[in-house]
Short mmCIF file of C-alpha atoms and ligand atoms in Angstrom, two decimals:
data_model
loop_
_atom_site.label_atom_id
_atom_site.label_comp_id
_atom_site.label_asym_id
_atom_site.label_seq_id
_atom_site.Cartn_x
_atom_site.Cartn_y
_atom_site.Cartn_z
CA MET A 1 -228.18 93.46 -203.59
CA GLY A 2 -231.38 91.69 -202.64
CA ILE A 3 -233.26 92.86 -205.74
CA ALA A 4 -234.95 89.95 -207.50
CA ILE A 5 -235.27 90.17 -211.27
CA PRO A 6 -236.79 87.17 -213.04
CA THR A 7 -234.73 85.49 -215.76
CA LEU A 8 -235.27 82.58 -218.12
CA CYS A 9 -232.59 82.55 -220.81
CA ASN A 10 -229.74 83.74 -218.62
CA TYR A 11 -227.39 81.54 -216.61
CA ARG A 12 -224.39 82.70 -214.59
CA GLY A 13 -221.12 81.80 -216.26
CA ILE A 14 -222.51 81.96 -219.82
CA GLU A 15 -222.55 85.05 -222.02
CA PRO A 16 -226.08 86.55 -221.94
CA LEU A 17 -228.08 86.77 -225.13
CA GLY A 18 -231.19 88.70 -224.14
CA ALA A 19 -233.60 86.32 -225.83
CA CYS A 20 -236.61 85.98 -223.52
CA ARG A 21 -236.97 89.60 -222.25
CA VAL A 22 -238.57 88.67 -218.91
CA CYS A 23 -235.69 90.42 -217.14
CA ILE A 24 -236.68 93.88 -218.41
CA VAL A 25 -235.85 96.93 -216.32
CA GLU A 26 -236.26 100.63 -217.01
CA ILE A 27 -233.26 102.90 -217.44
CA GLU A 28 -233.04 106.65 -217.76
CA THR A 29 -231.62 107.87 -221.08
CA PRO A 30 -231.27 111.44 -222.47
CA ARG A 31 -234.32 110.64 -224.60
CA GLY A 32 -236.42 109.49 -221.67
CA PRO A 33 -237.02 106.13 -219.96
CA LYS A 34 -236.27 102.98 -221.91
CA GLN A 35 -236.92 99.31 -221.11
CA VAL A 36 -233.99 96.97 -221.70
CA ALA A 37 -233.07 93.36 -220.97
CA SER A 38 -231.07 93.63 -217.74
CA CYS A 39 -229.09 90.42 -218.29
CA SER A 40 -227.34 91.73 -221.39
CA TYR A 41 -227.37 95.53 -221.01
CA PRO A 42 -223.95 96.93 -220.06
CA VAL A 43 -223.80 98.75 -216.73
CA GLU A 44 -222.55 102.34 -216.73
CA ASN A 45 -221.58 104.81 -214.05
CA ASN A 46 -224.43 106.82 -212.50
CA MET A 47 -227.01 104.72 -214.25
CA ARG A 48 -230.53 104.98 -212.80
CA VAL A 49 -232.43 101.71 -213.03
CA ALA A 50 -236.04 100.96 -212.02
CA THR A 51 -236.72 97.26 -211.56
CA ASP A 52 -240.30 97.06 -210.38
CA THR A 53 -242.58 99.81 -211.70
CA GLN A 54 -246.18 99.20 -212.76
CA ASP A 55 -245.08 99.62 -216.38
CA ILE A 56 -242.43 96.93 -216.01
CA ARG A 57 -244.85 94.56 -214.28
CA ASP A 58 -247.45 95.03 -217.04
CA ASN A 59 -244.92 94.50 -219.82
CA ARG A 60 -243.44 91.48 -218.06
CA ARG A 61 -246.89 89.94 -217.83
CA THR A 62 -247.40 90.48 -221.55
CA ILE A 63 -244.03 88.89 -222.30
CA LEU A 64 -244.91 85.90 -220.12
CA GLU A 65 -248.27 85.54 -221.85
CA LEU A 66 -246.49 85.57 -225.18
CA LEU A 67 -244.03 82.91 -224.00
CA LEU A 68 -246.88 80.75 -222.69
CA ALA A 69 -248.47 80.93 -226.15
CA GLN A 70 -245.15 80.04 -227.77
CA ALA A 71 -244.47 77.07 -225.51
CA PRO A 72 -247.87 75.79 -224.36
CA GLY A 73 -246.46 72.34 -223.55
CA SER A 74 -244.09 73.49 -220.81
CA LYS A 75 -245.28 72.95 -217.26
CA LYS A 76 -242.05 74.44 -215.94
CA LEU A 77 -242.72 77.67 -217.82
CA ALA A 78 -246.37 77.70 -216.69
CA ASP A 79 -245.20 77.38 -213.06
CA PHE A 80 -242.68 80.18 -213.57
CA ALA A 81 -245.32 82.48 -215.10
CA ALA A 82 -247.77 81.70 -212.29
CA LYS A 83 -245.25 83.09 -209.79
CA TYR A 84 -245.71 86.45 -211.52
CA GLY A 85 -249.49 86.18 -211.63
CA VAL A 86 -249.78 84.94 -215.21
CA THR A 87 -251.86 81.79 -215.36
CA SER A 88 -253.28 82.01 -218.88
CA THR A 89 -252.53 83.67 -222.18
CA SER A 90 -254.65 85.87 -224.37
CA PHE A 91 -252.47 85.08 -227.39
CA LYS A 92 -253.23 82.21 -229.73
CA LYS A 93 -251.26 79.12 -228.69
CA THR A 94 -248.82 78.50 -231.51
CA PRO A 95 -245.59 76.67 -230.58
CA ILE A 96 -242.61 78.67 -231.78
CA ASN A 97 -240.67 75.41 -232.07
CA ALA A 98 -242.88 73.25 -234.26
CA ALA A 99 -241.15 70.07 -233.13
CA ASN A 100 -241.25 70.77 -229.41
CA SER A 101 -244.13 72.65 -227.80
CA SER A 102 -242.10 73.20 -224.59
CA CYS A 103 -239.26 75.16 -226.18
CA ILE A 104 -239.08 78.98 -226.36
CA LEU A 105 -236.00 78.90 -228.64
CA CYS A 106 -233.96 80.92 -226.15
CA GLY A 107 -230.78 79.10 -227.22
CA LEU A 108 -229.40 78.64 -223.71
CA CYS A 109 -228.94 74.90 -224.26
CA VAL A 110 -227.02 75.49 -227.49
CA ARG A 111 -224.77 78.07 -225.87
CA ILE A 112 -223.88 75.89 -222.92
CA CYS A 113 -223.16 72.91 -225.16
CA ASN A 114 -220.98 74.98 -227.52
CA ASP A 115 -219.34 77.53 -225.28
CA LEU A 116 -218.90 75.64 -222.06
CA MET A 117 -218.86 71.96 -222.97
CA GLY A 118 -217.11 72.52 -226.29
CA ARG A 119 -219.26 69.82 -227.92
CA GLY A 120 -221.57 71.55 -230.38
CA ALA A 121 -223.85 68.53 -230.20
CA ILE A 122 -227.01 70.58 -230.69
CA GLY A 123 -227.82 73.73 -232.61
CA MET A 124 -230.68 75.89 -233.85
CA PHE A 125 -231.81 74.69 -237.24
CA GLY A 126 -234.53 75.74 -239.68
CA ARG A 127 -236.28 79.05 -240.19
CA GLY A 128 -239.55 80.64 -239.20
CA ALA A 129 -242.10 78.12 -238.02
CA GLY A 130 -239.69 75.28 -238.74
CA ARG A 131 -236.97 76.49 -236.37
CA GLU A 132 -235.94 73.97 -233.76
CA VAL A 133 -233.16 72.82 -231.44
CA ARG A 134 -231.69 69.48 -232.43
CA PRO A 135 -228.51 67.67 -233.43
CA ALA A 136 -227.31 68.22 -237.00
CA TYR A 137 -229.46 66.41 -239.60
CA GLY A 138 -231.86 65.49 -236.79
CA GLU A 139 -229.85 62.33 -236.12
CA LEU A 140 -228.65 61.06 -232.77
CA THR A 141 -225.06 62.12 -232.28
CA ASP A 142 -222.03 60.75 -230.47
CA GLN A 143 -220.82 64.36 -230.06
CA CYS A 144 -223.16 64.49 -227.08
CA GLN A 145 -221.42 63.29 -223.95
CA VAL A 146 -224.74 63.14 -222.04
CA CYS A 147 -223.41 65.53 -219.42
CA GLY A 148 -226.94 66.87 -218.97
CA ALA A 149 -225.85 70.52 -218.83
CA CYS A 150 -228.33 71.59 -221.53
CA SER A 151 -231.18 69.87 -219.78
CA PHE A 152 -230.13 71.35 -216.43
CA VAL A 153 -230.20 74.96 -217.64
CA CYS A 154 -233.20 74.74 -219.98
CA PRO A 155 -235.80 77.03 -218.39
CA THR A 156 -238.74 75.13 -219.84
CA GLY A 157 -237.73 71.48 -219.38
CA ALA A 158 -237.74 70.98 -223.15
CA ILE A 159 -234.63 68.85 -223.56
CA ASP A 160 -234.96 65.11 -224.02
CA LEU A 161 -231.45 63.67 -224.31
CA LYS A 162 -232.80 60.46 -225.76
CA ARG A 163 -233.52 62.52 -228.89
CA VAL A 164 -229.96 63.88 -228.95
CA ALA A 165 -227.36 61.32 -227.90
CA THR A 166 -226.37 57.94 -229.22
CA ARG A 167 -225.00 57.11 -225.76
CA PRO A 168 -227.39 55.85 -223.14
CA VAL A 169 -228.56 58.40 -220.61
CA LYS A 170 -227.54 57.19 -217.18
CA GLN A 171 -227.79 58.60 -213.70
CA HIS A 172 -224.50 59.19 -211.94
CA ILE A 173 -224.50 56.35 -209.43
CA THR A 174 -221.34 55.80 -207.41
CA ALA A 175 -220.16 53.64 -204.55
CA TYR A 176 -221.43 56.37 -202.23
CA ASN A 177 -224.53 55.10 -200.41
CA GLN A 178 -223.96 51.60 -201.74
CA PHE A 179 -224.91 52.48 -205.35
CA LEU A 180 -228.46 53.35 -204.30
CA ASP A 181 -228.50 57.11 -205.00
CA ALA A 182 -227.54 59.40 -207.84
CA ARG A 183 -225.29 62.29 -206.81
CA PRO A 184 -223.53 65.25 -208.41
CA ASN A 185 -219.82 65.26 -209.24
CA ILE A 186 -219.25 67.85 -206.55
CA ASP A 187 -220.68 67.00 -203.17
CA MET A 188 -219.92 66.28 -199.53
CA ALA A 189 -217.84 63.13 -199.24
CA HIS A 190 -220.50 61.88 -196.81
CA PRO A 191 -223.02 63.58 -194.50
CA GLN A 192 -220.70 63.56 -191.44
CA ALA A 193 -217.61 64.71 -193.37
CA VAL A 194 -215.00 66.73 -191.45
CA PRO A 195 -214.23 69.35 -192.64
CA ARG A 196 -217.74 69.78 -193.97
CA VAL A 197 -216.84 71.01 -197.44
CA PRO A 198 -217.73 69.67 -200.88
CA VAL A 199 -215.11 67.81 -202.90
CA ILE A 200 -214.94 67.13 -206.63
CA ASP A 201 -215.22 63.58 -207.87
CA ARG A 202 -212.18 63.77 -210.17
CA GLU A 203 -212.86 60.46 -211.86
CA ASN A 204 -216.22 61.63 -213.17
CA CYS A 205 -215.97 65.44 -213.36
CA LEU A 206 -215.97 66.51 -217.02
CA HIS A 207 -213.45 69.26 -216.36
CA PHE A 208 -210.90 66.71 -215.18
CA LYS A 209 -211.79 64.30 -217.96
CA THR A 210 -211.95 66.68 -220.95
CA GLY A 211 -210.76 70.11 -219.75
CA GLU A 212 -214.16 71.60 -220.71
CA CYS A 213 -217.00 72.89 -218.54
CA GLY A 214 -215.53 74.55 -215.42
CA LEU A 215 -218.92 76.09 -214.69
CA CYS A 216 -218.64 75.60 -210.93
CA SER A 217 -215.56 77.84 -210.80
CA LYS A 218 -217.40 80.54 -212.77
CA VAL A 219 -220.54 80.57 -210.64
CA CYS A 220 -219.02 80.06 -207.18
CA GLY A 221 -219.44 83.47 -205.57
CA ALA A 222 -216.83 82.69 -202.91
CA GLY A 223 -214.19 81.72 -205.49
CA ALA A 224 -213.73 78.46 -203.61
CA ILE A 225 -213.11 76.17 -206.58
CA ASP A 226 -209.45 75.29 -207.07
CA TYR A 227 -208.87 72.62 -209.69
CA ASP A 228 -205.15 72.48 -208.89
CA GLN A 229 -205.62 71.59 -205.27
CA GLU A 230 -203.86 68.36 -204.32
CA ALA A 231 -204.50 66.01 -201.46
CA ILE A 232 -202.26 66.88 -198.50
CA THR A 233 -201.41 65.19 -195.20
CA VAL A 234 -201.97 67.36 -192.12
CA ASP A 235 -200.51 66.63 -188.66
CA LEU A 236 -203.03 67.49 -185.94
CA ASP A 237 -202.41 67.81 -182.22
CA VAL A 238 -205.56 66.30 -180.69
CA GLY A 239 -206.56 64.81 -177.33
CA ALA A 240 -208.71 61.94 -178.55
CA VAL A 241 -209.59 60.31 -181.81
CA LEU A 242 -212.96 58.74 -182.51
CA LEU A 243 -212.60 56.10 -185.18
CA THR A 244 -215.56 55.24 -187.37
CA PRO A 245 -214.17 52.51 -189.56
CA GLY A 246 -217.44 52.04 -191.44
CA PHE A 247 -219.06 48.74 -192.20
CA ARG A 248 -218.70 45.79 -194.45
CA ALA A 249 -221.50 45.57 -196.98
CA PHE A 250 -223.79 42.61 -196.44
CA ASP A 251 -224.50 40.55 -199.54
CA PRO A 252 -228.33 40.51 -199.57
CA VAL A 253 -228.47 37.64 -202.04
CA ARG A 254 -227.52 35.34 -199.15
CA ARG A 255 -230.89 36.11 -197.52
CA ILE A 256 -233.26 35.86 -200.42
CA GLU A 257 -236.23 35.57 -198.07
CA PHE A 258 -235.89 39.31 -197.39
CA GLY A 259 -236.97 40.00 -200.97
CA SER A 260 -233.55 41.14 -202.12
CA ALA A 261 -233.88 39.28 -205.36
CA PHE A 262 -236.82 41.45 -206.38
CA ASP A 263 -236.11 44.99 -205.31
CA LYS A 264 -232.70 46.47 -204.55
CA LYS A 265 -234.17 49.23 -202.37
CA ARG A 266 -235.67 46.65 -200.06
CA ALA A 267 -232.52 44.58 -199.81
CA CYS A 268 -231.95 45.88 -196.33
CA GLN A 269 -231.41 43.80 -193.25
CA HIS A 270 -234.06 45.81 -191.46
CA PRO A 271 -237.45 44.63 -192.68
CA VAL A 272 -239.58 47.61 -191.67
CA ARG A 273 -237.16 50.46 -192.34
CA ALA A 274 -236.46 49.01 -195.74
CA ALA A 275 -240.07 49.30 -196.71
CA PRO A 276 -241.64 52.41 -198.18
CA PHE A 277 -242.99 54.42 -195.27
CA SER A 278 -243.40 58.13 -195.53
CA GLY A 279 -241.73 61.07 -193.81
CA ARG A 280 -240.52 60.42 -190.29
CA SER A 281 -243.48 58.39 -189.13
CA TYR A 282 -242.70 54.84 -188.18
CA GLN A 283 -245.98 53.47 -189.30
CA ARG A 284 -246.39 49.99 -190.53
CA PRO A 285 -245.18 49.73 -194.13
CA ARG A 286 -247.95 49.49 -196.61
CA ALA A 287 -246.38 46.79 -198.74
CA PRO A 288 -243.44 45.01 -197.13
CA ALA A 289 -241.83 42.64 -199.56
CA PHE A 290 -241.76 39.83 -197.04
CA GLY A 291 -245.22 39.99 -195.47
CA ARG A 292 -246.54 41.72 -192.34
CA ASP A 293 -246.19 38.71 -190.07
CA TYR A 294 -242.52 38.51 -190.77
CA ALA A 295 -242.03 42.22 -190.10
CA GLU A 296 -243.85 42.00 -186.77
CA ALA A 297 -242.04 38.89 -185.63
CA TYR A 298 -238.50 39.89 -186.47
CA CYS A 299 -238.27 43.64 -186.54
CA VAL A 300 -236.84 45.21 -183.40
CA TYR A 301 -237.70 48.70 -184.56
CA PRO A 302 -240.77 50.15 -182.74
CA VAL A 303 -243.71 49.86 -185.10
CA ARG A 304 -246.74 51.95 -184.23
CA ARG A 305 -249.99 50.22 -185.02
CA VAL A 306 -252.20 51.99 -187.49
CA SER A 307 -255.85 51.16 -187.65
S1 LIG B 1 -234.56 73.58 -225.36
FE1 LIG B 1 -234.73 74.91 -223.54
S2 LIG B 1 -232.75 75.98 -223.41
FE2 LIG B 1 -232.91 75.11 -225.47
S3 LIG B 1 -233.75 76.75 -226.72
FE3 LIG B 1 -235.47 75.51 -226.04
S4 LIG B 1 -236.18 76.50 -224.15
FE4 LIG B 1 -234.13 77.32 -224.57
S1 LIG B 2 -225.87 66.64 -222.72
FE1 LIG B 2 -225.06 66.57 -224.82
S2 LIG B 2 -226.18 68.18 -225.91
FE2 LIG B 2 -226.42 68.58 -223.71
S3 LIG B 2 -224.75 70.01 -223.15
FE3 LIG B 2 -223.99 67.95 -222.72
S4 LIG B 2 -222.95 67.36 -224.64
FE4 LIG B 2 -224.25 69.10 -225.16
S1 LIG B 3 -233.05 86.54 -218.93
FE1 LIG B 3 -232.61 88.44 -219.81
S2 LIG B 3 -233.45 88.31 -221.76
FE2 LIG B 3 -233.83 86.33 -220.91
#
């Protein structure tokens, strides 16, 4: 509808809880106007809703100030509040989660781990000032499959999986891009893919491995996720076919003088492009692994001199 309402503790595909209150709106009731959390309030016929009155803006600012005082360690929350004009708090800074000054105890991480991932690896424990999010008994747990969902949805960046899981936290690196980049489990097969649609990496997707999650199908507005889809062979009537058979990976260890033994990112056959230059400028690399003379003598790529 094009109406933006800020949210922190709400994520599409998960039952709302109404914990943070930054999504307040004003509804008309027989007893007069009333401010409610829009993420969890049930919609009714003929409902009149105001989303951006002065009253709402003032109350939202107060709520954000309160949250800033409750989670003074969260830069992500501070950036979020700044978008709504709140850059400081008049409340006394007292972390609501004594063990983690970035957490607002909204419970979104716990809900996604329980309801969507079916793991229950973390929960809310303790009372009052001692309330915190952690694994049971505060010990690392093998219940956590390090899927990263809790950390992904946490609105304040408060999750540190090294304090949750016994398993090592690893980036998802695949054969795509020669094991150089991390990528999601649903992505384009490669940048020039035809048709240009994302595909699911079935070997690594948690839904295919455990039957849990399925978040992408819940949040995809176009309803485009079909887990039952199978690979099919299609006969096409075409005039010409352009074959791009790819390349055979070069083993950089054979040319150790290019610095491949020291830094995988520089293990490229192109001395200048492999080096860390910025943006699209083809300026001389600041620190080529193999020395400037070598780069000048052997590189066929146009290098603009910088004084
Ligand atoms: S860790 Fe993040 S998602 Fe979990 S309760 Fe705290 S603020 Fe909410
Ligand atoms: S990373 Fe671990 S704690 Fe977080 S949602 Fe996944 S299983 Fe749960
Ligand atoms: S987003 Fe609605 S209460 Fe937090």
